[in-house]
Tab-separated table of C-alpha atoms in Angstrom:
chain	number	residue	atom	x	y	z
Y	1	UNK	CA	0.000	0.000	0.000
Y	2	UNK	CA	3.009	2.282	0.028
Y	3	UNK	CA	2.017	3.743	-3.343
Y	4	UNK	CA	-1.202	5.212	-1.945
Y	5	UNK	CA	-0.813	8.973	-1.550
Y	6	UNK	CA	-2.470	10.826	1.290
Y	7	UNK	CA	-5.839	12.179	0.173
Y	8	UNK	CA	-6.807	13.956	3.355
Y	9	UNK	CA	-4.955	16.334	5.647
Y	10	UNK	CA	-6.946	15.219	8.690
Y	11	UNK	CA	-6.127	11.695	9.763
Y	12	UNK	CA	-9.400	9.746	9.958
Y	13	UNK	CA	-10.217	8.479	13.445
Y	14	UNK	CA	-11.241	4.840	13.424
Y	15	UNK	CA	-12.571	2.166	15.761
Y	16	UNK	CA	-12.937	-1.587	15.421
Y	17	UNK	CA	-15.682	-3.870	16.700
Y	18	UNK	CA	-14.822	-7.577	16.917
Y	19	UNK	CA	-17.899	-9.779	17.209
Y	20	UNK	CA	-17.891	-13.341	18.480
Y	21	UNK	CA	-18.376	-15.502	21.582
Y	22	UNK	CA	-15.358	-17.579	20.542
Y	23	UNK	CA	-12.966	-14.681	21.182
Y	24	UNK	CA	-14.405	-13.957	24.636
Y	25	UNK	CA	-14.338	-17.638	25.640
Y	26	UNK	CA	-10.701	-17.945	24.598
Y	27	UNK	CA	-11.460	-20.739	22.127
Y	28	UNK	CA	-10.273	-18.559	19.246
Y	29	UNK	CA	-7.327	-16.203	19.706
Y	30	UNK	CA	-8.033	-13.041	17.729
Y	31	UNK	CA	-5.630	-12.150	14.951
Y	32	UNK	CA	-7.744	-9.512	13.236
Y	33	UNK	CA	-7.047	-6.678	15.680
Y	34	UNK	CA	-3.329	-6.766	14.947
Y	35	UNK	CA	-3.994	-7.015	11.208
Y	36	UNK	CA	-6.345	-4.041	11.219
Y	37	UNK	CA	-3.975	-2.033	13.427
Y	38	UNK	CA	-1.145	-2.539	10.917
Y	39	UNK	CA	-3.503	-1.729	8.031
Y	40	UNK	CA	-4.609	1.551	9.647
Y	41	UNK	CA	-1.033	2.544	10.435
Y	42	UNK	CA	-0.076	1.955	6.779
Y	43	UNK	CA	-2.931	4.181	5.586
Y	44	UNK	CA	-2.365	6.926	8.137
Y	45	UNK	CA	-5.699	6.144	9.796
Y	46	UNK	CA	-5.682	6.602	13.590
Y	47	UNK	CA	-7.160	3.479	15.190
Y	48	UNK	CA	-8.267	4.830	18.577
Y	49	UNK	CA	-10.460	2.139	20.092
Y	50	UNK	CA	-11.306	-1.538	19.773
Y	51	UNK	CA	-14.211	-3.363	21.369
Y	52	UNK	CA	-14.984	-7.059	21.473
Y	53	UNK	CA	-18.535	-8.227	22.167
Y	54	UNK	CA	-20.253	-11.607	21.920
Y	55	UNK	CA	-22.995	-12.846	19.609
Y	56	UNK	CA	-25.725	-10.861	21.388
Y	57	UNK	CA	-27.717	-8.487	19.248
Y	58	UNK	CA	-28.267	-5.859	21.950
Y	59	UNK	CA	-24.544	-5.722	22.761
Y	60	UNK	CA	-23.587	-5.423	19.084
Y	61	UNK	CA	-26.165	-2.687	18.420
Y	62	UNK	CA	-25.087	-0.670	21.467
Y	63	UNK	CA	-21.396	-0.863	20.517
Y	64	UNK	CA	-22.120	-0.001	16.867
Y	65	UNK	CA	-24.137	3.073	17.804
Y	66	UNK	CA	-21.511	4.322	20.244
Y	67	UNK	CA	-18.562	3.776	17.897
Y	68	UNK	CA	-20.319	4.987	14.750
Y	69	UNK	CA	-21.201	8.259	16.481
Y	70	UNK	CA	-17.751	8.785	18.001
Y	71	UNK	CA	-15.436	7.910	15.078
Y	72	UNK	CA	-15.078	8.668	11.362
Y	73	UNK	CA	-14.773	5.005	10.430
Y	74	UNK	CA	-15.842	1.778	12.169
Y	75	UNK	CA	-14.533	-1.602	11.033
Y	76	UNK	CA	-16.255	-4.765	12.228
Y	77	UNK	CA	-15.118	-8.373	11.956
Y	78	UNK	CA	-17.135	-11.518	12.556
Y	79	UNK	CA	-20.714	-12.692	12.525
Y	80	UNK	CA	-21.547	-12.563	8.806
Y	81	UNK	CA	-21.564	-16.287	8.038
Y	82	UNK	CA	-24.567	-18.518	7.291
Y	83	UNK	CA	-25.405	-19.820	10.773
Y	84	UNK	CA	-27.979	-18.810	13.371
Y	85	UNK	CA	-25.305	-17.165	15.538
Y	86	UNK	CA	-24.194	-14.889	12.682
Y	87	UNK	CA	-26.273	-11.836	13.509
Y	88	UNK	CA	-24.039	-8.922	12.593
Y	89	UNK	CA	-26.126	-7.911	9.540
Y	90	UNK	CA	-29.282	-7.900	11.709
Y	91	UNK	CA	-27.546	-5.760	14.324
Y	92	UNK	CA	-26.153	-3.267	11.790
Y	93	UNK	CA	-29.612	-2.902	10.204
Y	94	UNK	CA	-31.071	-2.220	13.655
Y	95	UNK	CA	-28.336	0.245	14.539
Y	96	UNK	CA	-28.966	2.211	11.332
Y	97	UNK	CA	-32.735	1.701	11.542
Y	98	UNK	CA	-32.896	0.173	8.055
Y	99	UNK	CA	-34.747	-2.902	6.821
Y	100	UNK	CA	-32.640	-6.020	6.318
Y	101	UNK	CA	-32.839	-7.207	2.698
Y	102	UNK	CA	-31.197	-9.811	0.474
Y	103	UNK	CA	-28.802	-7.593	-1.486
Y	104	UNK	CA	-29.405	-8.469	-5.191
Y	105	UNK	CA	-25.740	-8.301	-6.191
Y	106	UNK	CA	-24.735	-10.409	-3.206
Y	107	UNK	CA	-27.388	-12.995	-4.147
Y	108	UNK	CA	-25.960	-13.073	-7.671
Y	109	UNK	CA	-22.423	-13.638	-6.348
Y	110	UNK	CA	-23.557	-16.445	-4.046
Y	111	UNK	CA	-25.661	-18.080	-6.811
Y	112	UNK	CA	-22.767	-18.055	-9.267
Y	113	UNK	CA	-20.456	-19.589	-6.695
Y	114	UNK	CA	-23.006	-22.230	-5.688
Y	115	UNK	CA	-23.664	-23.177	-9.330
Y	116	UNK	CA	-19.947	-23.393	-10.100
Y	117	UNK	CA	-19.445	-25.778	-7.184
Y	118	UNK	CA	-22.659	-27.759	-7.452
Y	119	UNK	CA	-23.911	-26.443	-4.105
Y	120	UNK	CA	-27.533	-25.898	-3.279
Y	121	UNK	CA	-28.202	-22.180	-2.665
Y	122	UNK	CA	-30.098	-23.009	0.517
Y	123	UNK	CA	-31.619	-20.645	3.052
Y	124	UNK	CA	-28.487	-20.689	5.195
Y	125	UNK	CA	-26.184	-19.721	2.321
Y	126	UNK	CA	-28.640	-16.986	1.291
Y	127	UNK	CA	-28.258	-15.497	4.790
Y	128	UNK	CA	-24.836	-14.339	3.643
Y	129	UNK	CA	-26.514	-12.012	1.090
Y	130	UNK	CA	-28.376	-10.122	3.816
Y	131	UNK	CA	-27.467	-6.441	4.279
Y	132	UNK	CA	-29.229	-3.356	5.525
Y	133	UNK	CA	-31.034	-1.621	2.631
Y	134	UNK	CA	-28.695	0.817	0.889
Y	135	UNK	CA	-25.459	-0.985	1.773
Y	136	UNK	CA	-22.534	-1.250	-0.665
Y	137	UNK	CA	-20.755	-4.569	-0.958
Y	138	UNK	CA	-17.133	-5.290	-0.036
Y	139	UNK	CA	-15.544	-7.879	-2.338
Y	140	UNK	CA	-14.309	-11.174	-0.902
Y	141	UNK	CA	-11.677	-12.671	-3.188
Y	142	UNK	CA	-11.194	-15.668	-0.908
Y	143	UNK	CA	-14.595	-17.254	-0.402
Y	144	UNK	CA	-17.108	-15.164	-2.346
Y	145	UNK	CA	-19.621	-14.056	0.277
Y	146	UNK	CA	-19.182	-10.281	0.430
Y	147	UNK	CA	-18.948	-7.862	3.329
Y	148	UNK	CA	-20.733	-4.558	3.169
Y	149	UNK	CA	-20.512	-0.895	4.037
Y	150	UNK	CA	-23.292	1.295	5.345
Y	151	UNK	CA	-22.812	4.808	6.687
Y	152	UNK	CA	-19.363	4.851	8.219
Y	153	UNK	CA	-19.397	1.155	9.156
Y	154	UNK	CA	-17.406	-1.455	7.200
Y	155	UNK	CA	-18.657	-4.971	7.951
Y	156	UNK	CA	-16.142	-7.762	7.350
Y	157	UNK	CA	-15.787	-11.472	7.995
Y	158	UNK	CA	-14.038	-12.930	11.032
Y	159	UNK	CA	-11.959	-15.581	9.225
Y	160	UNK	CA	-8.551	-13.848	9.077
Y	161	UNK	CA	-7.790	-14.637	5.414
Y	162	UNK	CA	-11.203	-13.311	4.395
Y	163	UNK	CA	-10.911	-10.134	6.467
Y	164	UNK	CA	-7.507	-9.510	4.920
Y	165	UNK	CA	-8.949	-9.933	1.405
Y	166	UNK	CA	-11.726	-7.478	2.250
Y	167	UNK	CA	-9.231	-4.935	3.609
Y	168	UNK	CA	-7.219	-5.233	0.405
Y	169	UNK	CA	-10.394	-4.511	-1.572
Y	170	UNK	CA	-11.230	-1.554	0.675
Y	171	UNK	CA	-7.817	0.106	0.841
Y	172	UNK	CA	-8.099	2.243	-2.329
Y	173	UNK	CA	-11.573	3.481	-1.327
Y	174	UNK	CA	-10.719	4.669	2.189
Y	175	UNK	CA	-9.613	8.133	3.249
Y	176	UNK	CA	-5.933	8.034	4.115
Y	177	UNK	CA	-3.575	10.554	5.602
Y	178	UNK	CA	0.155	10.896	5.910
Y	179	UNK	CA	1.481	7.767	7.525
Y	180	UNK	CA	2.659	7.894	11.105
Y	181	UNK	CA	6.383	7.272	11.004
Y	182	UNK	CA	8.190	5.534	13.801
Y	183	UNK	CA	11.690	4.856	15.007
Y	184	UNK	CA	12.467	2.039	17.426
Y	185	UNK	CA	15.532	2.236	19.642
Y	186	UNK	CA	16.788	-0.582	21.870
Y	187	UNK	CA	17.564	1.031	25.215
Y	188	UNK	CA	19.466	-1.983	26.515
Y	189	UNK	CA	18.337	-1.252	30.071
Y	190	UNK	CA	15.212	-1.361	32.227
Y	191	UNK	CA	12.438	1.224	32.042
Y	192	UNK	CA	13.215	2.435	35.549
Y	193	UNK	CA	16.600	3.724	34.395
Y	194	UNK	CA	15.378	5.729	31.426
Y	195	UNK	CA	11.953	6.913	32.529
Y	196	UNK	CA	13.042	10.179	34.170
Y	197	UNK	CA	14.950	11.577	31.200
Y	198	UNK	CA	12.467	10.121	28.693
Y	199	UNK	CA	9.760	12.160	30.358
Y	200	UNK	CA	11.932	15.281	30.020
Y	201	UNK	CA	12.538	14.505	26.339
Y	202	UNK	CA	8.774	14.173	25.829
Y	203	UNK	CA	8.356	17.701	27.187
Y	204	UNK	CA	11.138	18.990	24.912
Y	205	UNK	CA	9.775	17.280	21.777
Y	206	UNK	CA	5.995	17.785	21.795
Y	207	UNK	CA	5.696	17.029	18.037
Y	208	UNK	CA	6.536	13.379	18.609
Y	209	UNK	CA	5.257	10.722	20.990
Y	210	UNK	CA	7.698	8.666	22.991
Y	211	UNK	CA	6.565	5.202	23.985
Y	212	UNK	CA	8.520	2.861	26.178
Y	213	UNK	CA	7.985	-0.883	25.967
Y	214	UNK	CA	9.547	-3.176	28.529
Y	215	UNK	CA	10.131	-6.789	27.579
Y	216	UNK	CA	11.870	-9.814	28.940
Y	217	UNK	CA	15.100	-10.899	27.286
Y	218	UNK	CA	15.743	-14.175	29.036
Y	219	UNK	CA	15.551	-13.281	32.716
Y	220	UNK	CA	16.524	-9.646	32.124
Y	221	UNK	CA	14.030	-6.818	31.682
Y	222	UNK	CA	14.987	-4.378	28.974
Y	223	UNK	CA	13.175	-1.701	26.983
Y	224	UNK	CA	12.399	-0.582	23.472
Y	225	UNK	CA	11.824	3.122	22.980
Y	226	UNK	CA	9.445	3.881	20.109
Y	227	UNK	CA	9.110	7.432	18.790
Y	228	UNK	CA	6.129	8.203	16.547
Y	229	UNK	CA	5.246	11.262	14.488
Y	230	UNK	CA	3.926	12.328	11.097
Y	231	UNK	CA	6.801	14.857	10.973
Y	232	UNK	CA	9.954	13.184	9.647
Y	233	UNK	CA	12.289	15.986	10.708
Y	234	UNK	CA	10.928	16.113	14.252
Y	235	UNK	CA	11.239	12.336	14.465
Y	236	UNK	CA	14.882	12.472	13.417
Y	237	UNK	CA	15.700	15.123	16.031
Y	238	UNK	CA	13.949	13.182	18.763
Y	239	UNK	CA	15.774	9.969	17.829
Y	240	UNK	CA	19.109	11.807	17.967
Y	241	UNK	CA	18.241	13.150	21.398
Y	242	UNK	CA	17.496	9.638	22.655
Y	243	UNK	CA	20.695	8.214	21.165
Y	244	UNK	CA	22.737	10.973	22.744
Y	245	UNK	CA	21.074	10.383	26.124
Y	246	UNK	CA	21.693	6.628	25.947
Y	247	UNK	CA	25.376	7.201	25.127
Y	248	UNK	CA	25.920	9.554	28.024
Y	249	UNK	CA	24.947	6.836	30.482
I	1	UNK	CA	-6.920	-24.108	38.778
I	2	UNK	CA	-9.078	-27.198	38.435
I	3	UNK	CA	-9.136	-27.711	42.208
I	4	UNK	CA	-10.995	-24.435	42.798
I	5	UNK	CA	-14.608	-25.165	43.651
I	6	UNK	CA	-17.400	-22.864	42.579
I	7	UNK	CA	-18.154	-20.357	45.357
I	8	UNK	CA	-21.035	-18.548	43.708
I	9	UNK	CA	-24.155	-19.745	41.920
I	10	UNK	CA	-24.285	-16.643	39.743
I	11	UNK	CA	-21.490	-16.499	37.199
I	12	UNK	CA	-19.745	-13.137	37.606
I	13	UNK	CA	-19.945	-10.921	34.508
I	14	UNK	CA	-16.567	-9.468	33.601
I	15	UNK	CA	-15.005	-7.020	31.169
I	16	UNK	CA	-11.407	-6.287	30.226
I	17	UNK	CA	-9.762	-2.974	29.396
I	18	UNK	CA	-6.470	-3.163	27.496
I	19	UNK	CA	-4.502	0.088	27.654
I	20	UNK	CA	-1.725	1.034	25.260
I	21	UNK	CA	-0.956	2.930	22.045
I	22	UNK	CA	1.304	0.073	20.971
I	23	UNK	CA	-1.648	-2.309	20.565
I	24	UNK	CA	-3.647	0.190	18.489
I	25	UNK	CA	-0.670	1.007	16.251
I	26	UNK	CA	-0.037	-2.679	15.572
I	27	UNK	CA	3.511	-2.502	16.935
I	28	UNK	CA	2.636	-4.947	19.704
I	29	UNK	CA	0.249	-7.818	19.026
I	30	UNK	CA	-1.867	-8.326	22.133
I	31	UNK	CA	-1.642	-11.698	23.861
I	32	UNK	CA	-3.352	-10.755	27.105
I	33	UNK	CA	-6.931	-10.887	25.811
I	34	UNK	CA	-6.626	-14.572	24.931
I	35	UNK	CA	-4.915	-15.291	28.255
I	36	UNK	CA	-7.609	-13.539	30.278
I	37	UNK	CA	-10.367	-15.197	28.213
I	38	UNK	CA	-8.957	-18.646	29.033
I	39	UNK	CA	-8.530	-17.651	32.691
I	40	UNK	CA	-12.154	-16.505	32.967
I	41	UNK	CA	-13.441	-19.647	31.258
I	42	UNK	CA	-11.478	-21.777	33.741
I	43	UNK	CA	-13.016	-19.917	36.693
I	44	UNK	CA	-16.560	-19.892	35.321
I	45	UNK	CA	-16.427	-16.103	34.956
I	46	UNK	CA	-18.330	-14.790	31.922
I	47	UNK	CA	-16.066	-12.396	30.009
I	48	UNK	CA	-18.625	-10.340	28.095
I	49	UNK	CA	-16.712	-7.377	26.687
I	50	UNK	CA	-13.193	-6.195	25.947
I	51	UNK	CA	-12.102	-2.698	25.062
I	52	UNK	CA	-8.734	-1.412	23.918
I	53	UNK	CA	-7.873	2.275	24.285
I	54	UNK	CA	-4.646	4.236	23.912
I	55	UNK	CA	-2.552	6.087	26.485
I	56	UNK	CA	-5.032	8.966	26.801
I	57	UNK	CA	-6.340	9.680	30.268
I	58	UNK	CA	-9.813	10.797	29.166
I	59	UNK	CA	-10.291	7.653	27.067
I	60	UNK	CA	-9.156	5.385	29.906
I	61	UNK	CA	-11.362	7.120	32.486
I	62	UNK	CA	-14.438	6.971	30.228
I	63	UNK	CA	-13.943	3.265	29.508
I	64	UNK	CA	-13.287	2.467	33.188
I	65	UNK	CA	-16.446	4.229	34.318
I	66	UNK	CA	-18.599	2.532	31.684
I	67	UNK	CA	-17.214	-0.960	32.316
I	68	UNK	CA	-17.070	-0.658	36.104
I	69	UNK	CA	-20.747	0.329	36.190
I	70	UNK	CA	-21.868	-2.367	33.740
I	71	UNK	CA	-19.970	-5.444	34.980
I	72	UNK	CA	-19.219	-7.249	38.247
I	73	UNK	CA	-15.482	-7.347	37.573
I	74	UNK	CA	-13.180	-5.275	35.346
I	75	UNK	CA	-9.642	-6.421	34.539
I	76	UNK	CA	-7.184	-3.961	33.047
I	77	UNK	CA	-3.775	-4.597	31.502
I	78	UNK	CA	-1.110	-2.069	30.613
I	79	UNK	CA	0.068	1.371	31.625
I	80	UNK	CA	1.420	0.742	35.134
I	81	UNK	CA	5.148	1.009	34.416
I	82	UNK	CA	7.534	3.820	35.415
I	83	UNK	CA	7.392	6.030	32.305
I	84	UNK	CA	5.481	9.214	31.500
I	85	UNK	CA	3.053	7.314	29.231
I	86	UNK	CA	2.077	4.926	32.061
I	87	UNK	CA	-1.019	6.721	33.296
I	88	UNK	CA	-3.369	3.911	34.271
I	89	UNK	CA	-3.066	4.585	38.030
I	90	UNK	CA	-3.873	8.263	37.443
I	91	UNK	CA	-6.892	7.321	35.341
I	92	UNK	CA	-8.206	4.769	37.848
I	93	UNK	CA	-7.869	7.302	40.671
I	94	UNK	CA	-9.832	9.827	38.596
I	95	UNK	CA	-12.498	7.285	37.684
I	96	UNK	CA	-13.019	6.417	41.367
I	97	UNK	CA	-12.573	10.018	42.491
I	98	UNK	CA	-9.790	9.116	44.915
I	99	UNK	CA	-6.455	10.800	45.545
I	100	UNK	CA	-3.430	9.118	43.995
I	101	UNK	CA	-0.919	8.118	46.676
I	102	UNK	CA	2.321	6.180	46.976
I	103	UNK	CA	1.032	2.940	48.505
I	104	UNK	CA	3.301	2.264	51.538
I	105	UNK	CA	3.475	-1.499	51.002
I	106	UNK	CA	4.225	-1.018	47.299
I	107	UNK	CA	7.016	1.421	48.194
I	108	UNK	CA	8.437	-1.166	50.585
I	109	UNK	CA	8.377	-3.868	47.858
I	110	UNK	CA	10.082	-1.580	45.349
I	111	UNK	CA	12.678	-0.429	47.890
I	112	UNK	CA	13.572	-4.000	48.835
I	113	UNK	CA	13.940	-4.959	45.200
I	114	UNK	CA	16.018	-1.879	44.386
I	115	UNK	CA	18.323	-2.482	47.361
I	116	UNK	CA	18.754	-6.146	46.465
I	117	UNK	CA	19.811	-5.207	42.947
I	118	UNK	CA	21.778	-2.072	43.691
I	119	UNK	CA	19.305	0.125	41.843
I	120	UNK	CA	18.525	3.681	42.773
I	121	UNK	CA	14.876	4.000	43.872
I	122	UNK	CA	14.414	7.019	41.627
I	123	UNK	CA	11.271	9.005	40.962
I	124	UNK	CA	10.422	6.927	37.908
I	125	UNK	CA	10.630	3.632	39.800
I	126	UNK	CA	8.569	5.125	42.628
I	127	UNK	CA	5.815	5.858	40.080
I	128	UNK	CA	5.142	2.138	40.140
I	129	UNK	CA	4.024	2.417	43.792
I	130	UNK	CA	1.246	4.863	42.938
I	131	UNK	CA	-2.311	3.665	43.533
I	132	UNK	CA	-5.610	5.314	44.327
I	133	UNK	CA	-6.037	5.665	48.098
I	134	UNK	CA	-7.637	2.544	49.542
I	135	UNK	CA	-6.389	0.154	46.881
I	136	UNK	CA	-5.247	-3.394	47.674
I	137	UNK	CA	-2.099	-4.680	46.011
I	138	UNK	CA	-1.864	-7.568	43.535
I	139	UNK	CA	1.392	-9.508	43.904
I	140	UNK	CA	3.838	-9.648	40.996
I	141	UNK	CA	6.067	-12.712	41.322
I	142	UNK	CA	7.924	-11.899	38.108
I	143	UNK	CA	9.230	-8.355	38.442
I	144	UNK	CA	8.106	-7.054	41.843
I	145	UNK	CA	6.102	-3.931	41.023
I	146	UNK	CA	2.564	-4.825	42.106
I	147	UNK	CA	-0.782	-4.321	40.447
I	148	UNK	CA	-3.739	-3.195	42.516
I	149	UNK	CA	-7.444	-3.599	43.047
I	150	UNK	CA	-9.931	-0.874	43.847
I	151	UNK	CA	-13.689	-1.285	43.812
I	152	UNK	CA	-14.397	-3.930	41.199
I	153	UNK	CA	-11.370	-3.036	39.046
I	154	UNK	CA	-8.228	-5.204	38.950
I	155	UNK	CA	-5.269	-3.293	37.518
I	156	UNK	CA	-2.521	-5.426	36.010
I	157	UNK	CA	0.635	-5.001	33.948
I	158	UNK	CA	0.749	-5.296	30.173
I	159	UNK	CA	3.852	-7.480	29.904
I	160	UNK	CA	2.274	-10.920	29.321
I	161	UNK	CA	4.423	-12.842	31.823
I	162	UNK	CA	3.658	-10.268	34.519
I	163	UNK	CA	-0.083	-10.222	33.820
I	164	UNK	CA	-0.095	-14.012	34.027
I	165	UNK	CA	1.697	-13.917	37.387
I	166	UNK	CA	-0.848	-11.389	38.679
I	167	UNK	CA	-3.758	-13.548	37.485
I	168	UNK	CA	-2.256	-16.537	39.284
I	169	UNK	CA	-2.091	-14.435	42.466
I	170	UNK	CA	-5.678	-13.269	41.990
I	171	UNK	CA	-7.322	-16.578	41.131
I	172	UNK	CA	-8.030	-17.787	44.687
I	173	UNK	CA	-9.510	-14.402	45.665
I	174	UNK	CA	-12.001	-14.058	42.806
I	175	UNK	CA	-15.610	-15.175	42.747
I	176	UNK	CA	-15.891	-18.217	40.531
I	177	UNK	CA	-18.833	-20.202	39.297
I	178	UNK	CA	-19.348	-23.580	37.696
I	179	UNK	CA	-17.144	-23.774	34.648
I	180	UNK	CA	-18.712	-23.553	31.226
I	181	UNK	CA	-18.166	-26.934	29.619
I	182	UNK	CA	-17.715	-27.316	25.904
I	183	UNK	CA	-17.629	-30.008	23.272
I	184	UNK	CA	-16.002	-29.439	19.885
I	185	UNK	CA	-17.109	-31.474	16.889
I	186	UNK	CA	-15.407	-31.399	13.490
I	187	UNK	CA	-18.214	-31.118	10.955
I	188	UNK	CA	-15.987	-31.955	7.995
I	189	UNK	CA	-18.022	-29.716	5.708
I	190	UNK	CA	-18.726	-26.046	5.091
I	191	UNK	CA	-20.976	-23.917	7.285
I	192	UNK	CA	-23.469	-23.501	4.439
I	193	UNK	CA	-24.277	-27.212	4.567
I	194	UNK	CA	-24.942	-27.465	8.279
I	195	UNK	CA	-26.398	-24.076	9.130
I	196	UNK	CA	-30.064	-24.929	8.516
I	197	UNK	CA	-30.206	-27.957	10.801
I	198	UNK	CA	-27.840	-26.398	13.348
I	199	UNK	CA	-30.317	-23.575	13.770
I	200	UNK	CA	-33.106	-26.142	14.322
I	201	UNK	CA	-30.950	-27.937	16.910
I	202	UNK	CA	-30.377	-24.626	18.718
I	203	UNK	CA	-34.171	-24.230	19.002
I	204	UNK	CA	-34.517	-27.804	20.299
I	205	UNK	CA	-31.668	-27.450	22.863
I	206	UNK	CA	-32.075	-24.052	24.524
I	207	UNK	CA	-29.911	-25.071	27.532
I	208	UNK	CA	-26.782	-25.119	25.377
I	209	UNK	CA	-25.250	-22.690	22.905
I	210	UNK	CA	-24.179	-23.924	19.503
I	211	UNK	CA	-21.381	-22.039	17.839
I	212	UNK	CA	-20.121	-22.702	14.356
I	213	UNK	CA	-16.578	-21.759	13.386
I	214	UNK	CA	-15.494	-21.943	9.776
I	215	UNK	CA	-11.828	-22.322	9.005
I	216	UNK	CA	-9.608	-23.000	6.054
I	217	UNK	CA	-8.030	-26.433	5.800
I	218	UNK	CA	-5.694	-25.895	2.864
I	219	UNK	CA	-7.980	-24.489	0.159
I	220	UNK	CA	-11.103	-26.104	1.614
I	221	UNK	CA	-13.479	-24.364	4.014
I	222	UNK	CA	-14.681	-26.591	6.807
I	223	UNK	CA	-16.324	-26.048	10.178
I	224	UNK	CA	-15.970	-26.773	13.848
I	225	UNK	CA	-19.162	-26.941	15.868
I	226	UNK	CA	-18.688	-25.912	19.485
I	227	UNK	CA	-21.426	-26.593	22.041
I	228	UNK	CA	-21.206	-24.797	25.389
I	229	UNK	CA	-23.188	-25.141	28.594
I	230	UNK	CA	-22.831	-25.351	32.349
I	231	UNK	CA	-25.167	-28.383	32.255
I	232	UNK	CA	-23.173	-31.541	31.513
I	233	UNK	CA	-26.198	-33.685	30.724
I	234	UNK	CA	-27.675	-31.134	28.314
I	235	UNK	CA	-24.290	-30.820	26.642
I	236	UNK	CA	-24.088	-34.577	26.133
I	237	UNK	CA	-27.541	-34.744	24.585
I	238	UNK	CA	-26.808	-31.840	22.259
I	239	UNK	CA	-23.525	-33.429	21.151
I	240	UNK	CA	-25.321	-36.693	20.404
I	241	UNK	CA	-27.906	-34.819	18.338
I	242	UNK	CA	-25.134	-33.178	16.288
I	243	UNK	CA	-23.302	-36.474	15.768
I	244	UNK	CA	-26.492	-38.148	14.627
I	245	UNK	CA	-27.259	-35.299	12.228
I	246	UNK	CA	-23.750	-35.419	10.752
I	247	UNK	CA	-23.999	-39.176	10.209
I	248	UNK	CA	-27.319	-38.944	8.389
I	249	UNK	CA	-25.727	-36.786	5.682
């Protein structure tokens, strides 16, 4: 996606809603949050909040309404398959107060795929064509059944490969701003030793954000310092200041 | 934890708040959600919602207030280290309208550790002793600096090994209910082929919850059916009904 130029000066503010009992029970370990976070960073979209709720319509509707009102863009993953517990389309229709229909183009896509594979286009498979009235489809190059967009909400599948395919289809259509650049510096020492001067540096370099990430290297705790900014020059100066501070002790 | 007996008939309803810019930027891929989900399942605690917010005090306070009011238990991870961007203790104190203090027992723990290792107990390290007034500490067997509990909120570190150590310390103190039991059945076919009768089975077995999880096996989409319930007998009957349905075609 590096060839995509910024088309907006104001970084869009985004949220994600992950839908599925299997994530909350621990049976499935989510991979989509990390994927979407990387995707947003690449497009210069600020992902500011993520929520995970189960397959309960009231919980999905409440989260959708809150996030849709608070952010420019809301991405959802999960709950758009053919089974009784796939209720995301119902919840999105409720949240936007629209009737739920079988989207004609989605029905066509599902019928073509079913015919090509000798499948019956049964009631369950047709569920995957349901969208709120007025939704636009999101292509699914992996398994056919499309996602959809309505208002500022982008509804995608929960299977990681399918969500990734949908993001790839979406990328050129989304607003995107200058990418947030980052520099990572290995501090080679614990957070407790660098925190005081790092805080001072943050005050001296307000155009960048310093993050400090402790991790275990064997039995030893050490730290990565990450500096983030949309301003390349400011980032360079801040990185030099950190390097100089690390050298001096 | 299998030796812990249920001590409450009503499964506690829990939420988790993950705090950290690094998760939302994609730089760090969260592992704590899956860990806490498994932990809750083991203790019969119903994890019903997760939120992720960045290192912004207003966002943390708003999420804490909403989750603390809506759920019996709130677990947080992240933002309790020594650096300027570790502001979880500040946010929790604000959310509970309590002064932020240096907890005397936490100071003692940090001082002992610093003395043992020849570290200076500097201002940054002392930050890790800050809690809202009235908080109880959560032991940290990995790196010393404790978490804390106030009201129904359990504040833990973001480093996975440390959060796990804090959960181990907490387990015996938490309310826990009968564990949700589950049976997983490989359907060996796509969701579209089983969805119609699975929905009928859900209607016939209201004491259990059927979930259906599609996944890719090479290029083929297949499905796992997961049945969950606290009622062992109902679970067995539902599993038999699925097996019988799969055999008949």
